[in-house]
CSV table of C-alpha atoms and ligand atoms in Angstrom, one decimal:
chain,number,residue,atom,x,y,z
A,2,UNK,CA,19.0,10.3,-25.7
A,3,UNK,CA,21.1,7.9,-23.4
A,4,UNK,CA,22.7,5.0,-24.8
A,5,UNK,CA,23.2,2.1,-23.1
A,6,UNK,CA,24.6,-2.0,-24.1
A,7,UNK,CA,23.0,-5.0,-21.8
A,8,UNK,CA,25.3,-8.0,-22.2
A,9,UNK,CA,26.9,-6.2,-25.6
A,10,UNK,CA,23.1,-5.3,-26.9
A,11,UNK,CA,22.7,-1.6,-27.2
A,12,UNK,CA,19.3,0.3,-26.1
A,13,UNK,CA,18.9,4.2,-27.1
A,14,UNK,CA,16.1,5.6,-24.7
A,15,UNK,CA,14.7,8.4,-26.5
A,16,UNK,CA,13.9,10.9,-23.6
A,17,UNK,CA,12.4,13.5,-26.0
A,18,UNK,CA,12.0,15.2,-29.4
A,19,UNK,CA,9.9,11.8,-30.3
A,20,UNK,CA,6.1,11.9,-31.9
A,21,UNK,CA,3.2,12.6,-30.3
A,22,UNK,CA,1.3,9.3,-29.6
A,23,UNK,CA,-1.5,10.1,-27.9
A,24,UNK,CA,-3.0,8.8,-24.5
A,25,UNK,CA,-4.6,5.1,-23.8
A,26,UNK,CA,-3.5,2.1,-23.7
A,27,UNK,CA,0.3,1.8,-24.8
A,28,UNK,CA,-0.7,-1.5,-27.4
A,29,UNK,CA,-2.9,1.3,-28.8
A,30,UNK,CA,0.2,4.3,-29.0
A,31,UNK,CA,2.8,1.0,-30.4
A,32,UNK,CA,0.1,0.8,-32.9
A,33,UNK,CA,0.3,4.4,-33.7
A,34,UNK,CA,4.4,4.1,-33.8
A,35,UNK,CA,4.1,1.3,-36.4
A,36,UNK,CA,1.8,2.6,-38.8
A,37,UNK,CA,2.4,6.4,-38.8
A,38,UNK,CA,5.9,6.9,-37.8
A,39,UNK,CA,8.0,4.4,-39.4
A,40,UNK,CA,10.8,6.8,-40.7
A,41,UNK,CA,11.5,8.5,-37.6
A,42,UNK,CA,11.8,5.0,-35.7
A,43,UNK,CA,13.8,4.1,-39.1
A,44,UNK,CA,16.0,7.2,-38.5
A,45,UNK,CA,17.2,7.0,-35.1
A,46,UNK,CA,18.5,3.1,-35.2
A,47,UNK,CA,19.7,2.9,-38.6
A,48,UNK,CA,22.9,3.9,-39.8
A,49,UNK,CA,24.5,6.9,-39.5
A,50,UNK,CA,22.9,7.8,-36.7
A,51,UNK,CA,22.7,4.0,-35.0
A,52,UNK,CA,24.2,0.6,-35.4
A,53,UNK,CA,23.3,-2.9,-36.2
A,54,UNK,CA,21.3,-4.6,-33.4
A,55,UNK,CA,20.8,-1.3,-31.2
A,56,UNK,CA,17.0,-1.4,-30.5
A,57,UNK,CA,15.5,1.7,-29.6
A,58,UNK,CA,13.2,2.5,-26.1
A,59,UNK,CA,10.5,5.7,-26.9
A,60,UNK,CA,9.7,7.1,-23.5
A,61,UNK,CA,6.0,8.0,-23.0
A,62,UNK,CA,3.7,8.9,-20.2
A,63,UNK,CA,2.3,5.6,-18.4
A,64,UNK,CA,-1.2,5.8,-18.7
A,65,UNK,CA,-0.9,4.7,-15.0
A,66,UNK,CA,0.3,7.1,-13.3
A,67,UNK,CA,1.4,4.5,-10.0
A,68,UNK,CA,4.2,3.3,-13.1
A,69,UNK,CA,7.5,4.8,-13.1
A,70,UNK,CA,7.6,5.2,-16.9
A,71,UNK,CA,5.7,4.0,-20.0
A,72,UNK,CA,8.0,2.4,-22.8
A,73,UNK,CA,7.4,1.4,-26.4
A,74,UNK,CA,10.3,-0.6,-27.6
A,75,UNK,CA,11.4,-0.8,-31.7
A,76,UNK,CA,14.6,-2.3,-33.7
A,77,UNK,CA,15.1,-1.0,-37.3
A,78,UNK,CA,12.5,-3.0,-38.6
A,79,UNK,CA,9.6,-3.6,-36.1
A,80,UNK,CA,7.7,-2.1,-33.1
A,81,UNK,CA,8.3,-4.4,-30.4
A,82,UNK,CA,5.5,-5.6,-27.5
A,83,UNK,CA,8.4,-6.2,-25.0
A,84,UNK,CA,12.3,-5.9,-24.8
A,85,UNK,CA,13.7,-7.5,-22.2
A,86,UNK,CA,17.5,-6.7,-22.8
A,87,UNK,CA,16.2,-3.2,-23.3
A,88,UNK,CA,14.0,-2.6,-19.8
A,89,UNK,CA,17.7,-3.7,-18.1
A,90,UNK,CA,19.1,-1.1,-20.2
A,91,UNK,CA,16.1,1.4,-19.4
A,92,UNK,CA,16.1,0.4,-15.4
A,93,UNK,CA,20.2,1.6,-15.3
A,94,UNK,CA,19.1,4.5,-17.7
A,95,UNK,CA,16.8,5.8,-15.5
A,96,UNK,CA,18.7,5.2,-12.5
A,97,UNK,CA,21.8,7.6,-14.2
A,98,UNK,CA,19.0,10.2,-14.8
A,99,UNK,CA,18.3,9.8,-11.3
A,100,UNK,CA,14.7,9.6,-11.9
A,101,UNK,CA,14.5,6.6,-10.0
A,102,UNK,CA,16.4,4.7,-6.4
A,103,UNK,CA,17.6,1.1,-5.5
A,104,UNK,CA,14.4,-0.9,-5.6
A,105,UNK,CA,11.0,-1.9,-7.1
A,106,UNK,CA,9.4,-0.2,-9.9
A,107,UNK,CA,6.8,-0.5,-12.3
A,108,UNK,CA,7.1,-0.4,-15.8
A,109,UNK,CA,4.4,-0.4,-19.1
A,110,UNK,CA,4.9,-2.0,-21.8
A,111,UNK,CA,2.7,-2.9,-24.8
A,112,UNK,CA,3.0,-6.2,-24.0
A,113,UNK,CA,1.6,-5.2,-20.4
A,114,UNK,CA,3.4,-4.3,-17.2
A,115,UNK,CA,6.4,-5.4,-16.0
A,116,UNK,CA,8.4,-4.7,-13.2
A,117,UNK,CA,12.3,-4.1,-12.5
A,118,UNK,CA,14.0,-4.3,-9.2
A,119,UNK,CA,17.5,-1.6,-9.5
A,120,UNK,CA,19.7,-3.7,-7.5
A,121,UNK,CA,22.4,-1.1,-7.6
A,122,UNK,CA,23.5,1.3,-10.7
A,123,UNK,CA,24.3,-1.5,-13.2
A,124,UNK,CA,22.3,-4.6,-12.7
A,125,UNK,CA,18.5,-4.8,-13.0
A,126,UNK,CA,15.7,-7.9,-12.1
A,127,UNK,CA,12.8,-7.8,-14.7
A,128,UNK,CA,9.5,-9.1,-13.3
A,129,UNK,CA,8.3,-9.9,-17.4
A,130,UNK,CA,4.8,-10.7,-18.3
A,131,UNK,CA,3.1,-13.9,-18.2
A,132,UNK,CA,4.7,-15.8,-20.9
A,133,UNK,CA,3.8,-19.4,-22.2
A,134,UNK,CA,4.3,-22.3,-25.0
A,135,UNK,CA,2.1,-21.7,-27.6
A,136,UNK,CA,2.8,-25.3,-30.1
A,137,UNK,CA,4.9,-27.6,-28.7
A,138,UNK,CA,7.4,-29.8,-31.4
A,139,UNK,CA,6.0,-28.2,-34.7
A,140,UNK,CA,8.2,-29.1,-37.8
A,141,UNK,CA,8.8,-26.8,-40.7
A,142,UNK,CA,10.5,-27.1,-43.9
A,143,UNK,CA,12.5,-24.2,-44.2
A,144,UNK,CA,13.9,-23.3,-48.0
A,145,UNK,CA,17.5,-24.6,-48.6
A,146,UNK,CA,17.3,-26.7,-45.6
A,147,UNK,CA,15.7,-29.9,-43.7
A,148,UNK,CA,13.0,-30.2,-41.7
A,149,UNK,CA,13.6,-28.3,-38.1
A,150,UNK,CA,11.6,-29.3,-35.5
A,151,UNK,CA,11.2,-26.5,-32.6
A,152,UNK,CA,8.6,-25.2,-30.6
A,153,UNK,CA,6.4,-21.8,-30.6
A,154,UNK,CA,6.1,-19.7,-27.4
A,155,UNK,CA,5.5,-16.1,-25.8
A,156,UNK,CA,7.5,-13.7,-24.0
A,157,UNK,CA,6.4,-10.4,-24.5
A,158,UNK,CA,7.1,-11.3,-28.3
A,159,UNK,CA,6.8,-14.4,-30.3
A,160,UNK,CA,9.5,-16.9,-31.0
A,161,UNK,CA,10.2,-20.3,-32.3
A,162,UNK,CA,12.5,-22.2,-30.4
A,163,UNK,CA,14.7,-24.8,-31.7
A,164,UNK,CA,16.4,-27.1,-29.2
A,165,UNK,CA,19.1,-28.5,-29.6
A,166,UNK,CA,20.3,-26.5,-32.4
A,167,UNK,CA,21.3,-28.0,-35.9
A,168,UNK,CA,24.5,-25.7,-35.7
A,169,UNK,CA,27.2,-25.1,-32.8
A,170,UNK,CA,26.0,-22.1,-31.4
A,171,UNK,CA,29.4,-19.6,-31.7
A,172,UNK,CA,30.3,-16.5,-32.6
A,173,UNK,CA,32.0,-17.8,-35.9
A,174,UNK,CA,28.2,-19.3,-36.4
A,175,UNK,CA,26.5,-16.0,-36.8
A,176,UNK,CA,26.3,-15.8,-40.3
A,177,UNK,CA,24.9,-19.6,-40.7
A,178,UNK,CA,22.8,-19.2,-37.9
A,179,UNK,CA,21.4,-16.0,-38.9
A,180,UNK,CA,20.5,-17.2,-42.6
A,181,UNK,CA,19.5,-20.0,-41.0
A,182,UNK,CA,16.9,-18.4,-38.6
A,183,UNK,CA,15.8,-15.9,-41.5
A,184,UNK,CA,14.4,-18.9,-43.4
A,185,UNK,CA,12.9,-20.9,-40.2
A,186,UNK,CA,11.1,-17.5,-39.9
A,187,UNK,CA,9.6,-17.1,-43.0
A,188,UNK,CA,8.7,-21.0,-43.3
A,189,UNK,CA,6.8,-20.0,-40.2
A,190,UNK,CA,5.0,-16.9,-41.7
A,191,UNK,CA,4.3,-19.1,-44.8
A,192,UNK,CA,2.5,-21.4,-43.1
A,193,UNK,CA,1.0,-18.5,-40.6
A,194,UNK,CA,2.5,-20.0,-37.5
A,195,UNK,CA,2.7,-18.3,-34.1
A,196,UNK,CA,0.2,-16.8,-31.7
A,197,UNK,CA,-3.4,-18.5,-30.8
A,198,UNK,CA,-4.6,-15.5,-32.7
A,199,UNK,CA,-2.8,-15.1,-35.6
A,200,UNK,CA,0.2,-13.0,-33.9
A,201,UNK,CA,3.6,-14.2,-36.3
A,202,UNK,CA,6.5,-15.8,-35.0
A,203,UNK,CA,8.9,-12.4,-34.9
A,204,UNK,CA,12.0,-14.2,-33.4
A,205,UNK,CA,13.8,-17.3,-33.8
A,206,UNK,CA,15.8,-19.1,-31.2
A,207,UNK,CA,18.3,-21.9,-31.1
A,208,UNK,CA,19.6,-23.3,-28.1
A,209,UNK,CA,22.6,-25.8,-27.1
A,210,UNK,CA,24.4,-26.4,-24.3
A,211,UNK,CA,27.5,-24.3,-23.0
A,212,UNK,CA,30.9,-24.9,-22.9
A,213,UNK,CA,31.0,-23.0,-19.6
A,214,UNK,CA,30.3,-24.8,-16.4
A,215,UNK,CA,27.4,-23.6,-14.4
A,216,UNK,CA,25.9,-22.2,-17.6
A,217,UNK,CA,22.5,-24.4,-18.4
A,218,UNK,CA,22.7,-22.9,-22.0
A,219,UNK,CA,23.7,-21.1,-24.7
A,220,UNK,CA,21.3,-19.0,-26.9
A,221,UNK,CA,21.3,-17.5,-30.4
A,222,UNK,CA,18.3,-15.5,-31.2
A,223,UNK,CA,17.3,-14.0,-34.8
A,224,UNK,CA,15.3,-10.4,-34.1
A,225,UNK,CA,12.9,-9.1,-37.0
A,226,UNK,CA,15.7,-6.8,-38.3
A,227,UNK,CA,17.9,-9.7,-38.8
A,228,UNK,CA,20.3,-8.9,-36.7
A,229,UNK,CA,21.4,-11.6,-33.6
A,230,UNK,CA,20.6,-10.6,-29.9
A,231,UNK,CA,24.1,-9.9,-28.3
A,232,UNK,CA,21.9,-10.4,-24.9
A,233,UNK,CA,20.5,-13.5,-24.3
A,234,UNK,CA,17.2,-11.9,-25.0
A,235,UNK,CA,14.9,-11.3,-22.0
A,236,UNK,CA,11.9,-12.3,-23.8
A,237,UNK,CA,13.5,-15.0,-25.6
A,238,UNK,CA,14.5,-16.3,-22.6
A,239,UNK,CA,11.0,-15.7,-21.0
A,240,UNK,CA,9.7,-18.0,-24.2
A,241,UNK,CA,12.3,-20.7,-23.2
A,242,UNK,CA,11.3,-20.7,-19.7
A,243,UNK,CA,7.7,-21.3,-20.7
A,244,UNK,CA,8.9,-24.1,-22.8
A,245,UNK,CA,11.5,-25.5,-19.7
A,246,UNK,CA,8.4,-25.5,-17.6
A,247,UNK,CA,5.7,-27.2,-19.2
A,248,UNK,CA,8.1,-30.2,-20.3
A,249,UNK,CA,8.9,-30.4,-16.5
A,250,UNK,CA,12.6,-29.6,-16.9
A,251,UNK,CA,12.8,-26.9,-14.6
A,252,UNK,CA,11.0,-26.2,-11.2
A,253,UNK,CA,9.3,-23.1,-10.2
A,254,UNK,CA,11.9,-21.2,-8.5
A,255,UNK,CA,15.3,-22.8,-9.8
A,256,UNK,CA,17.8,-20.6,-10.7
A,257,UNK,CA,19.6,-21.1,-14.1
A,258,UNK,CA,22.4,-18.8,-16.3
A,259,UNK,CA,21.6,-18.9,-19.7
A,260,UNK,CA,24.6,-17.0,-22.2
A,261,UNK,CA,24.1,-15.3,-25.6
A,262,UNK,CA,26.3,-16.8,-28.3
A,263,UNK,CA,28.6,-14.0,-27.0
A,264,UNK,CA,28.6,-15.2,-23.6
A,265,UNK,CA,26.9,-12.3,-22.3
A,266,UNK,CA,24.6,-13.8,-19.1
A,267,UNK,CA,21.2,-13.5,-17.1
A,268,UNK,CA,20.4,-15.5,-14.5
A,269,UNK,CA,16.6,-16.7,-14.7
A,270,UNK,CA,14.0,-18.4,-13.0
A,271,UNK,CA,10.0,-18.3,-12.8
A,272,UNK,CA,6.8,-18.5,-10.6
A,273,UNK,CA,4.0,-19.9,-12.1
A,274,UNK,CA,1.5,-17.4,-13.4
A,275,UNK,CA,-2.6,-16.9,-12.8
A,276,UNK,CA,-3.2,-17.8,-16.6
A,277,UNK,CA,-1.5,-21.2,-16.3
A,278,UNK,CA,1.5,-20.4,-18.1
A,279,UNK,CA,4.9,-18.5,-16.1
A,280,UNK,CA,6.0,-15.0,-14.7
A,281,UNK,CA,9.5,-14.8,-15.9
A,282,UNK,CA,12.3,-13.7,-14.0
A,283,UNK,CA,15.6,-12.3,-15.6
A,284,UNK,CA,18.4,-10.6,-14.0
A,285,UNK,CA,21.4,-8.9,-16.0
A,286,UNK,CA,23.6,-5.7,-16.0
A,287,UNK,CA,23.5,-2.6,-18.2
A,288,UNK,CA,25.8,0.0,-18.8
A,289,UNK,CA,26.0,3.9,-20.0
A,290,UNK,CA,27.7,4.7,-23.2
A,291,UNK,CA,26.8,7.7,-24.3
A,292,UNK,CA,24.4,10.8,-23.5
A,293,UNK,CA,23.6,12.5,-27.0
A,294,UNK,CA,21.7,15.0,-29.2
A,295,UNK,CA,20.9,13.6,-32.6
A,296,UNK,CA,20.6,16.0,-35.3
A,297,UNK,CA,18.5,15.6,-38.7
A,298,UNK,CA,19.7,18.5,-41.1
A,299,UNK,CA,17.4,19.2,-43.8
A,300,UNK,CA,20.0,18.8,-46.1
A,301,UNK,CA,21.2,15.2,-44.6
A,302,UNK,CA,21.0,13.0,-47.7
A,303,UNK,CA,21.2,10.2,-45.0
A,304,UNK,CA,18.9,12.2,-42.5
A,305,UNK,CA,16.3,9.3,-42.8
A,306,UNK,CA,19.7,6.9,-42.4
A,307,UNK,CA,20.8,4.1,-44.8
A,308,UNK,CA,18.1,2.2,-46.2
A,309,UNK,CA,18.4,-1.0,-46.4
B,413,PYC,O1,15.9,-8.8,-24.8
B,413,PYC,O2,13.8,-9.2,-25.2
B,413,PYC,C1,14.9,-8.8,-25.5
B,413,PYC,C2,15.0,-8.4,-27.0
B,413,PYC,C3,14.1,-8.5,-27.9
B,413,PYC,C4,14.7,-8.0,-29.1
B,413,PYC,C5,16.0,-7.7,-28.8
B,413,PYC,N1,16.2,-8.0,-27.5
């Protein structure tokens, strides 16, 4: 396994030792990852063996074989359709494995392909998948709060974005802004709100501005294990494009730096994309932190890690 943080956010690419998911279509094997493998996903991000936040990146044959690598990506809690912070980390990964050069690759996803550009050892450009706004100004009431007001949109997973946010988006914020998103989620799920066909809002988002000049924004985004993005969250950010475009606030092509509420940075832009909504760009820098072996002793009490 190789280790990796993008903007602070840690990736582990599982290289092998994983399950056997089959060929097809790689919705079809995330499928399988969900439903039949939970504890091993469970295992290799939870503690002991991982740490809050680190999502994890299951390598797999492409069922293309033109792609450079299939990837299913997971967090403690969930199978994901796209990582966006975790294909940076998977682009500078491969590139230290020196299974790929400087230049453009293909990538599947679930969520469909993507592509990276290596522009040299640490920083990658994600091509994401076509992304778009979904509801636009949808209130919710969630419990122990007001009404929010914030928008539902797709980028490679589902999110609710709330702009500007209701609270300064800081690191001293993260413990009111994550109990905050938790319930924004769930008023979401209780009213089933999120995809055009039923998919649920997974993520939440909330957006201000940035104390930093030349920075068009400052993110926080919740991720369905509770834990905050240290990135700014490529397909958060893909989402939040959609939303910039179709209100006419940014053109095809500008370039913009959005920051995590860490200050971590991508710079991002878009094309429009053949099913009316946007192809996403986001460019950011990864870096190695460890090449490991996990091992799961039989007689590990905490061999399945700490349940939570
Ligand atoms: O960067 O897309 C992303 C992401 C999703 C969950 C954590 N990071």
């Amino acid at each position: 396994m190789i280790d990796s943080h993008t903007g602070g956010m840690p990736t582990r690419v599982i290289l092998d030792g994983g399950p056997d998911l089959g060929t097809g279509p790689l919705a079809e094997r995330a499928m399988r990852l969900a439903t039949d493998y939970e504890p091993f996903y469970k295992s290799v991000l939870l503690e002991p063996r991982g740490q809050p936040g680190m999502v994890g990146a299951l390598l797999v044959a492409p069922s293309d074989p033109a792609c450079a690598a299939g990837v299913i990506y997971f967090d403690a809690d969930a199978v994901l359709g796209m990582c966006g912070h975790g294909t940076i980390g998977l682009g500078v990964t491969l590139a230290h494995l020196g299974r790929i050069d400087i230049g453009t690759h293909r990538i599947e996803t679930p969520a469909g392909e993507v592509a990276i550009d290596l522009k040299d050892a640490n920083t990658v450009q994600v091509t994401n998948v076509e992304s778009r706004l979904v509801h636009h100004a949808v209130t919710v009431e969630p419990e122990g709060y007001g009404p929010v007001t914030g928008d539902v949109a797709y980028g490679g997973n589902w999110f609710f974005i709330v702009d500007p946010s209701p609270i300064p988006v800081t690191p001293e914020n993260i413990r009111p802004l994550t109990d905050m998103a938790i319930a924004i989620r769930a008023a979401c799920l209780a009213r089933q709100l999120g995809g055009e066909t039923g998919q649920p809002v997974d993520h939440v988002i909330f957006q201000r501005s940035s104390p930093n000049s030349g920075v068009h924004s400052r993110n926080f985004v919740l991720c369905p294990d509770d834990e905050y993005d240290r990135s700014p969250c490529g397909t958060g950010s893909s989402a939040r494009l959609a939303c910039l475009a179709a209100s006419g606030c940014l053109s095809a092509g500008e370039e913009i730096i959005q920051e995590s509420v860490i200050g971590s940075a991508y710079r991002l832009s878009y094309q429009p994309g053949p099913g009316g909504g946007i192809v996403p760009r986001l460019t950011g820098q990864a870096h190695i932190m460890a090449e490991t072996t996990l091992v799961f002793a039989e007689n590990d009490p905490f061999r399945m890690g700490i349940m939570r």
